[in-house]
Short mmCIF file of C-alpha atoms in Angstrom, two decimals:
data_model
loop_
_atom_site.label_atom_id
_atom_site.label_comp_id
_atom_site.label_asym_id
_atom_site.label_seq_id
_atom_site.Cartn_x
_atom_site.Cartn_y
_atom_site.Cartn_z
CA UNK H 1 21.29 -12.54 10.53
CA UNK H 2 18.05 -14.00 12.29
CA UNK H 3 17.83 -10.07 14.06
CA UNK H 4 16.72 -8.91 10.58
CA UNK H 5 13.38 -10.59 9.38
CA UNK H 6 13.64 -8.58 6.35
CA UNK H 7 15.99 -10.84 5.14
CA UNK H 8 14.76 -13.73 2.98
CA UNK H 9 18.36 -15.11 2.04
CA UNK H 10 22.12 -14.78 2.46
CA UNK H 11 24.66 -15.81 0.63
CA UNK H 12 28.92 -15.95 1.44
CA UNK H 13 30.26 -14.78 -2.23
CA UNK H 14 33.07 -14.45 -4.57
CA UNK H 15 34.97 -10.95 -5.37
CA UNK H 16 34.65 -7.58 -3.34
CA UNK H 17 31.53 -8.44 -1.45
CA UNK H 18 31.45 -10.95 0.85
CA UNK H 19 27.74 -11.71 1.11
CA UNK H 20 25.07 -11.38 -1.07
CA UNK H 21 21.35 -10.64 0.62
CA UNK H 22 17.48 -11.16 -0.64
CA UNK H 23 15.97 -8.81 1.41
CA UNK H 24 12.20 -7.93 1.64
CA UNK H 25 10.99 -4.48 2.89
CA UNK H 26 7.61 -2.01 2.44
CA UNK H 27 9.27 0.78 1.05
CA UNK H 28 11.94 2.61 0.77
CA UNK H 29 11.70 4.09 4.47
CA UNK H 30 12.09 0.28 5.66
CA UNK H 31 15.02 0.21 2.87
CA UNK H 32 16.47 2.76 3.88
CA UNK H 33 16.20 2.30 8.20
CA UNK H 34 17.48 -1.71 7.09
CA UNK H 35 20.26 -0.42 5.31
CA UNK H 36 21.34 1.94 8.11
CA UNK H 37 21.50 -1.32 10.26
CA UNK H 38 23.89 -3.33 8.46
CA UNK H 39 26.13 -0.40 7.97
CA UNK H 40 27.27 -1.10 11.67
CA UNK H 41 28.87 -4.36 10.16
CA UNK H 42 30.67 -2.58 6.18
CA UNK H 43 29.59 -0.65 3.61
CA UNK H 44 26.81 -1.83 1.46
CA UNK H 45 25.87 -1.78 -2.24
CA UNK H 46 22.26 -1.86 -3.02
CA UNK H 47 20.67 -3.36 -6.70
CA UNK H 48 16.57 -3.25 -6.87
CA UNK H 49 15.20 -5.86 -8.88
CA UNK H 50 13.17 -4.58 -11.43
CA UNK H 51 11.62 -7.42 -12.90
CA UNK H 52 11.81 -11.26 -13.37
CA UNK H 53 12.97 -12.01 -17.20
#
C-alpha cells in the first residue's frame, strides 16, 4: 500500500472485508479517483466519518 499516500492506516480484519483503511483525501474528486484505484484489487465499501464522539 506505500503507492497510495492517501492512506494513513491499514488494517487485515475479521468478517466480509478483509482490510480496513484510514484514508486521507481533499475532496471527494481525490475520493472518488482513490477509490477507482483500489477497485483494480475488490470491491470496496466506503463509511465517512462524521465526527469524533
Amino acid at each position: 500500500m506505500n503507492n497510495f499516500q492517501e492512506i494513513q492506516e491499514a488494517h487485515r480484519i475479521t468478517g466480509s472485508q478483509n482490510i480496513h483503511l484510514k484514508v486521507v483525501v481533499k475532496n471527494q474528486l481525490n475520493l472518488q479517483k482513490l477509490l477507482d484505484e483500489l477497485m483494480i484489487f475488490s470491491d470496496t465499501n466506503t463509511f465517512l466519518i462524521l465526527s469524533k464522539v
